[in-house]
CSV table of C-alpha atoms and ligand atoms in Angstrom, one decimal:
chain,number,residue,atom,x,y,z
A,1,MET,CA,0.0,0.0,0.0
A,2,VAL,CA,1.2,3.5,-0.8
A,3,HIS,CA,0.0,6.2,1.6
A,4,LEU,CA,-0.4,9.6,-0.1
A,5,PRO,CA,-1.6,12.5,1.9
A,6,ALA,CA,-5.4,12.6,1.4
A,7,LEU,CA,-6.8,15.6,-0.5
A,8,PRO,CA,-9.5,17.2,1.7
A,9,LYS,CA,-13.0,16.5,0.4
A,10,ARG,CA,-13.7,20.2,-0.1
A,11,TYR,CA,-11.1,20.3,-2.9
A,12,HIS,CA,-12.3,17.2,-4.7
A,13,SER,CA,-14.5,19.0,-7.2
A,14,ALA,CA,-12.0,21.8,-7.8
A,15,SER,CA,-9.3,19.2,-8.5
A,16,VAL,CA,-11.4,17.5,-11.1
A,17,TRP,CA,-12.0,20.9,-12.8
A,18,ALA,CA,-8.3,21.6,-12.6
A,19,LEU,CA,-7.7,18.2,-14.4
A,20,TYR,CA,-10.1,19.3,-17.2
A,21,GLY,CA,-8.2,22.6,-17.5
A,22,LEU,CA,-4.7,21.0,-17.5
A,23,GLY,CA,-5.8,18.2,-19.8
A,24,LEU,CA,-7.0,20.6,-22.5
A,25,LEU,CA,-3.7,22.7,-22.3
A,26,PRO,CA,-1.7,20.5,-24.8
A,27,ALA,CA,-4.5,21.0,-27.4
A,28,GLY,CA,-4.6,24.8,-26.8
A,29,TYR,CA,-0.9,25.2,-26.8
A,30,GLY,CA,-0.5,23.0,-29.9
A,31,PHE,CA,-3.2,25.1,-31.7
A,32,TYR,CA,-1.4,28.3,-30.6
A,33,LEU,CA,2.0,27.0,-31.9
A,34,GLY,CA,0.4,25.9,-35.2
A,35,ALA,CA,-1.5,29.2,-35.7
A,36,THR,CA,1.6,31.3,-35.1
A,37,GLY,CA,3.8,29.2,-37.4
A,38,GLN,CA,5.9,27.7,-34.6
A,39,LEU,CA,5.2,24.0,-35.3
A,40,PRO,CA,8.0,22.3,-37.2
A,41,GLY,CA,7.6,20.5,-40.5
A,42,ASN,CA,4.0,20.1,-41.7
A,43,PRO,CA,2.0,22.0,-39.0
A,44,VAL,CA,-1.3,20.2,-39.8
A,45,LYS,CA,0.3,16.8,-39.4
A,46,GLU,CA,2.1,17.8,-36.3
A,47,PHE,CA,-1.1,19.1,-34.7
A,48,GLU,CA,-3.1,16.0,-35.8
A,49,HIS,CA,-0.3,13.8,-34.3
A,50,LEU,CA,-0.3,15.8,-31.0
A,51,LEU,CA,-4.0,15.3,-30.6
A,52,GLY,CA,-3.9,11.6,-31.4
A,53,LEU,CA,-1.1,11.0,-28.9
A,54,TRP,CA,-2.9,12.8,-26.1
A,55,ALA,CA,-6.0,10.8,-26.9
A,56,LEU,CA,-4.1,7.6,-26.4
A,57,ARG,CA,-2.4,8.9,-23.2
A,58,PHE,CA,-5.8,9.8,-21.7
A,59,LEU,CA,-7.3,6.4,-22.7
A,60,VAL,CA,-4.4,4.6,-21.0
A,61,ALA,CA,-4.7,6.9,-17.9
A,62,THR,CA,-8.4,6.2,-17.7
A,63,LEU,CA,-7.9,2.4,-17.6
A,64,ALA,CA,-5.0,2.7,-15.2
A,65,ILE,CA,-7.2,4.1,-12.4
A,66,THR,CA,-8.5,0.7,-11.4
A,67,PRO,CA,-5.2,-1.2,-11.2
A,68,ILE,CA,-3.6,1.8,-9.3
A,69,ARG,CA,-6.4,1.4,-6.7
A,70,ASP,CA,-6.2,-2.4,-6.6
A,71,ILE,CA,-2.4,-2.6,-6.3
A,72,PHE,CA,-1.3,0.6,-4.5
A,73,GLY,CA,-4.6,1.4,-2.6
A,74,ILE,CA,-4.6,4.9,-4.2
A,75,ASN,CA,-8.2,5.9,-4.9
A,76,TRP,CA,-8.3,8.3,-7.9
A,77,LEU,CA,-11.7,7.1,-9.0
A,78,ARG,CA,-13.0,10.7,-8.9
A,79,TYR,CA,-10.7,11.5,-11.9
A,80,ARG,CA,-11.7,8.6,-14.1
A,81,ARG,CA,-14.7,10.3,-15.7
A,82,ALA,CA,-12.7,13.4,-16.5
A,83,LEU,CA,-9.8,11.3,-18.0
A,84,GLY,CA,-12.3,9.3,-20.1
A,85,LEU,CA,-14.0,12.5,-21.4
A,86,LEU,CA,-10.6,14.1,-22.1
A,87,ALA,CA,-9.7,11.1,-24.2
A,88,PHE,CA,-13.0,11.5,-26.1
A,89,TYR,CA,-12.5,15.2,-26.6
A,90,TYR,CA,-8.9,14.5,-28.0
A,91,VAL,CA,-10.1,11.8,-30.3
A,92,LEU,CA,-12.8,14.1,-31.6
A,93,MET,CA,-10.3,17.0,-32.1
A,94,HIS,CA,-7.9,14.6,-33.8
A,95,PHE,CA,-10.8,13.5,-36.1
A,96,LEU,CA,-11.8,17.2,-36.8
A,97,ALA,CA,-8.2,18.1,-37.5
A,98,TYR,CA,-8.0,15.2,-40.0
A,99,MET,CA,-11.3,16.2,-41.6
A,100,LEU,CA,-11.0,20.0,-41.7
A,101,LEU,CA,-7.3,20.7,-41.8
A,102,ASP,CA,-5.8,17.6,-43.4
A,103,GLN,CA,-8.6,16.6,-45.9
A,104,VAL,CA,-10.2,20.1,-46.1
A,105,LEU,CA,-13.6,18.5,-45.9
A,106,ASN,CA,-13.1,16.4,-49.0
A,107,ILE,CA,-15.9,14.0,-48.0
A,108,PRO,CA,-15.3,11.5,-50.9
A,109,ALA,CA,-11.6,11.3,-50.0
A,110,ILE,CA,-12.4,10.9,-46.3
A,111,LEU,CA,-14.9,8.1,-46.9
A,112,THR,CA,-12.4,6.4,-49.3
A,113,ASP,CA,-9.7,6.7,-46.6
A,114,ILE,CA,-12.0,5.3,-43.9
A,115,GLY,CA,-13.0,2.3,-46.1
A,116,ARG,CA,-9.6,1.6,-47.7
A,117,ARG,CA,-6.9,2.3,-45.2
A,118,PRO,CA,-7.2,-0.2,-42.4
A,119,PHE,CA,-5.5,1.9,-39.8
A,120,ILE,CA,-8.1,4.7,-40.4
A,121,THR,CA,-11.0,2.2,-40.3
A,122,ILE,CA,-9.7,1.0,-36.9
A,123,GLY,CA,-9.4,4.6,-35.6
A,124,MET,CA,-12.9,5.4,-36.8
A,125,ALA,CA,-14.2,2.3,-35.0
A,126,GLY,CA,-12.5,3.7,-31.9
A,127,LEU,CA,-14.2,7.0,-32.2
A,128,VAL,CA,-17.6,5.5,-32.9
A,129,MET,CA,-17.3,3.2,-29.8
A,130,LEU,CA,-16.3,6.2,-27.7
A,131,ILE,CA,-19.6,8.1,-28.5
A,132,PRO,CA,-21.9,5.9,-26.3
A,133,LEU,CA,-19.4,6.0,-23.5
A,134,ALA,CA,-19.1,9.8,-23.6
A,135,ILE,CA,-22.9,10.1,-23.7
A,136,THR,CA,-23.4,7.8,-20.7
A,137,SER,CA,-20.6,9.4,-18.6
A,138,ASN,CA,-23.0,11.0,-16.1
A,139,ASN,CA,-24.7,10.0,-12.8
A,140,TRP,CA,-28.1,9.8,-14.4
A,141,SER,CA,-27.0,7.2,-16.9
A,142,ILE,CA,-25.1,5.2,-14.2
A,143,ARG,CA,-28.4,5.0,-12.2
A,144,ARG,CA,-30.6,4.2,-15.2
A,145,LEU,CA,-28.3,1.6,-16.7
A,146,GLY,CA,-27.3,-0.2,-13.5
A,147,THR,CA,-25.0,-3.2,-14.2
A,148,ARG,CA,-25.5,-2.6,-18.0
A,149,TRP,CA,-23.4,0.6,-17.5
A,150,ASN,CA,-20.4,-1.5,-16.4
A,151,THR,CA,-20.8,-3.9,-19.3
A,152,LEU,CA,-21.0,-1.0,-21.8
A,153,HIS,CA,-18.0,0.8,-20.3
A,154,ARG,CA,-15.8,-2.3,-20.7
A,155,LEU,CA,-15.7,-1.1,-24.4
A,156,ALA,CA,-13.0,1.3,-23.1
A,157,TYR,CA,-10.5,-1.7,-23.3
A,158,VAL,CA,-11.5,-2.4,-26.9
A,159,ILE,CA,-11.1,1.3,-27.8
A,160,ALA,CA,-7.7,1.6,-26.1
A,161,ALA,CA,-6.6,-1.5,-28.0
A,162,ALA,CA,-8.0,0.0,-31.3
A,163,GLY,CA,-6.1,3.2,-30.5
A,164,ALA,CA,-2.8,1.5,-29.9
A,165,LEU,CA,-3.2,-0.7,-33.0
A,166,HIS,CA,-4.1,2.4,-35.1
A,167,PHE,CA,-1.0,4.1,-33.9
A,168,SER,CA,1.2,1.2,-34.7
A,169,MET,CA,-0.4,0.8,-38.1
A,170,SER,CA,0.0,4.5,-38.9
A,171,VAL,CA,3.8,4.2,-39.1
A,172,LYS,CA,6.0,2.2,-41.6
A,173,VAL,CA,8.2,0.7,-38.8
A,174,VAL,CA,6.8,0.0,-35.4
A,175,GLY,CA,9.2,1.7,-33.0
A,176,PRO,CA,9.6,2.0,-29.2
A,177,GLU,CA,6.8,4.5,-28.8
A,178,GLN,CA,4.2,2.3,-30.5
A,179,MET,CA,5.5,-0.7,-28.6
A,180,LEU,CA,5.1,1.2,-25.3
A,181,TYR,CA,1.4,1.9,-25.9
A,182,LEU,CA,0.7,-1.6,-27.2
A,183,GLY,CA,2.5,-3.0,-24.1
A,184,LEU,CA,0.6,-0.7,-21.7
A,185,VAL,CA,-2.8,-1.6,-23.2
A,186,ALA,CA,-1.9,-5.3,-23.2
A,187,MET,CA,-1.0,-5.0,-19.5
A,188,LEU,CA,-4.2,-3.2,-18.6
A,189,ILE,CA,-6.3,-5.8,-20.4
A,190,ALA,CA,-4.3,-8.6,-18.7
A,191,TRP,CA,-5.0,-6.9,-15.3
A,192,ARG,CA,-8.7,-6.9,-16.0
A,193,LEU,CA,-8.5,-10.7,-16.5
A,194,VAL,CA,-6.5,-11.5,-13.3
A,195,ARG,CA,-8.1,-8.8,-11.1
A,196,LYS,CA,-10.9,-10.9,-9.5
A,197,PRO,CA,-8.6,-13.8,-8.2
A,198,TYR,CA,-6.0,-11.2,-7.1
A,199,LEU,CA,-8.6,-9.2,-5.1
A,200,ARG,CA,-10.0,-12.4,-3.6
A,201,ARG,CA,-6.5,-13.6,-2.5
A,202,LYS,CA,-5.7,-10.1,-1.1
A,203,ARG,CA,-9.0,-10.1,0.9
A,204,GLN,CA,-8.3,-13.5,2.3
A,205,ALA,CA,-4.7,-12.5,3.3
A,206,ALA,CA,-6.1,-9.4,5.1
A,207,ASN,CA,-8.7,-11.5,7.0
A,208,GLY,CA,-6.2,-14.2,8.0
A,209,PRO,CA,-6.4,-17.8,6.9
A,210,VAL,CA,-9.9,-19.4,7.0
A,211,ARG,CA,-10.0,-21.8,10.0
A,212,ARG,CA,-11.6,-25.2,9.2
A,213,GLN,CA,-13.6,-26.8,11.9
A,214,PRO,CA,-12.4,-30.3,13.0
A,215,ILE,CA,-14.8,-32.7,11.2
A,216,GLU,CA,-16.2,-34.4,14.4
A,217,LYS,CA,-16.7,-31.0,16.1
A,218,ALA,CA,-18.5,-29.6,13.0
A,219,ALA,CA,-20.7,-32.7,12.8
A,220,GLY,CA,-21.6,-32.6,16.5
B,301,HEM,C1,-9.5,5.9,-30.5
B,301,HEM,C2,-9.3,6.7,-31.5
B,301,HEM,C3,-8.0,7.2,-32.0
B,301,HEM,C4,-6.8,7.3,-31.4
B,301,HEM,C5,-6.4,6.9,-29.9
B,301,HEM,C6,-5.8,7.8,-32.3
B,301,HEM,C7,-4.5,8.0,-32.1
B,301,HEM,C8,-3.5,8.3,-33.1
B,301,HEM,C9,-2.1,8.4,-32.9
B,301,HEM,C10,-1.4,8.2,-31.5
B,301,HEM,C11,-1.6,8.7,-34.1
B,301,HEM,C12,-0.1,8.9,-34.4
B,301,HEM,C13,0.5,10.2,-33.9
B,301,HEM,C14,2.0,10.3,-34.2
B,301,HEM,O1,2.5,9.8,-35.2
B,301,HEM,O2,2.7,10.9,-33.4
B,301,HEM,C15,-2.6,8.9,-35.0
B,301,HEM,C16,-2.4,9.2,-36.4
B,301,HEM,C17,-3.4,9.4,-37.3
B,301,HEM,N1,-4.8,9.2,-37.0
B,301,HEM,FE1,-5.6,8.7,-35.3
B,301,HEM,N2,-6.5,8.1,-33.5
B,301,HEM,C18,-7.8,7.7,-33.3
B,301,HEM,C19,-8.8,7.9,-34.3
B,301,HEM,C20,-8.7,8.4,-35.5
B,301,HEM,C21,-9.7,8.7,-36.4
B,301,HEM,C22,-11.2,8.5,-36.1
B,301,HEM,C23,-9.2,9.2,-37.6
B,301,HEM,C24,-9.8,9.6,-38.9
B,301,HEM,C25,-10.9,9.1,-39.4
B,301,HEM,C26,-7.7,9.1,-37.4
B,301,HEM,C27,-6.8,9.5,-38.3
B,301,HEM,C28,-5.4,9.5,-38.2
B,301,HEM,C29,-4.5,9.9,-39.2
B,301,HEM,C30,-4.8,10.4,-40.6
B,301,HEM,C31,-3.2,9.9,-38.6
B,301,HEM,C32,-1.9,10.3,-39.2
B,301,HEM,C33,-1.2,9.3,-40.0
B,301,HEM,C34,-0.1,10.0,-40.8
B,301,HEM,O3,1.0,10.0,-40.2
B,301,HEM,O4,-0.3,10.4,-41.9
B,301,HEM,N3,-7.5,8.7,-36.1
B,301,HEM,N4,-3.8,8.6,-34.4
């Protein structure tokens, strides 16, 4: 267990808003650099890439909240919704940058790209799957959907896998950065699979070994 100083409850909501503000800074700064001609090379591509990378970072951060709590006992659950929504905003901005700046709204070219280039098809699938998650990221939907909400939000793993795959397929040679995201997403999915037995064992260890009654005593 890692013991971090607890944030007083009165700052919880402010810290979530601060996360939204900080999380949107890279997009704002990237846009400013692009608009003032300070992005190197092809500024449109650079901006598009920056948005795609931050989308992937926020997807990974969203999925990391549960293992961080399970393994280290640090409860950052209150930031999960903001991280997930930031991931959605970045994917949306990435898509808009592609549509408006890269393809200058050439709809036939965009549709051909989505249909013919597998890495774009996978990216698009990621965006489409993110929409229901973003729409249902509110307390009302959680109450209304009950356990179906959890089932629906497991899609976040598929989306992160699609994002990491899309990133790897967008380059000619898969390098350390692509491997890093593929590895992180693989570990997060693996954690989901071993989580239940791990938590059961951890609970048993905390409660001490289960004492078995001697057979004759139990029978009598
Ligand atoms: C879950 C959704 C998505 C994620 C996480 C994501 C992430 C990324 C990342 C990390 C990159 C590479 C950035 C770099 O090289 O530094 C990238 C590139 C790209 N993505 Fe996405 N993306 C997503 C969805 C989409 C969608 C919906 C489209 C368009 C339909 C799209 C189009 C592109 C394009 C055109 C590139 C650039 C490829 C090039 O270098 O020419 N992406 N994306």
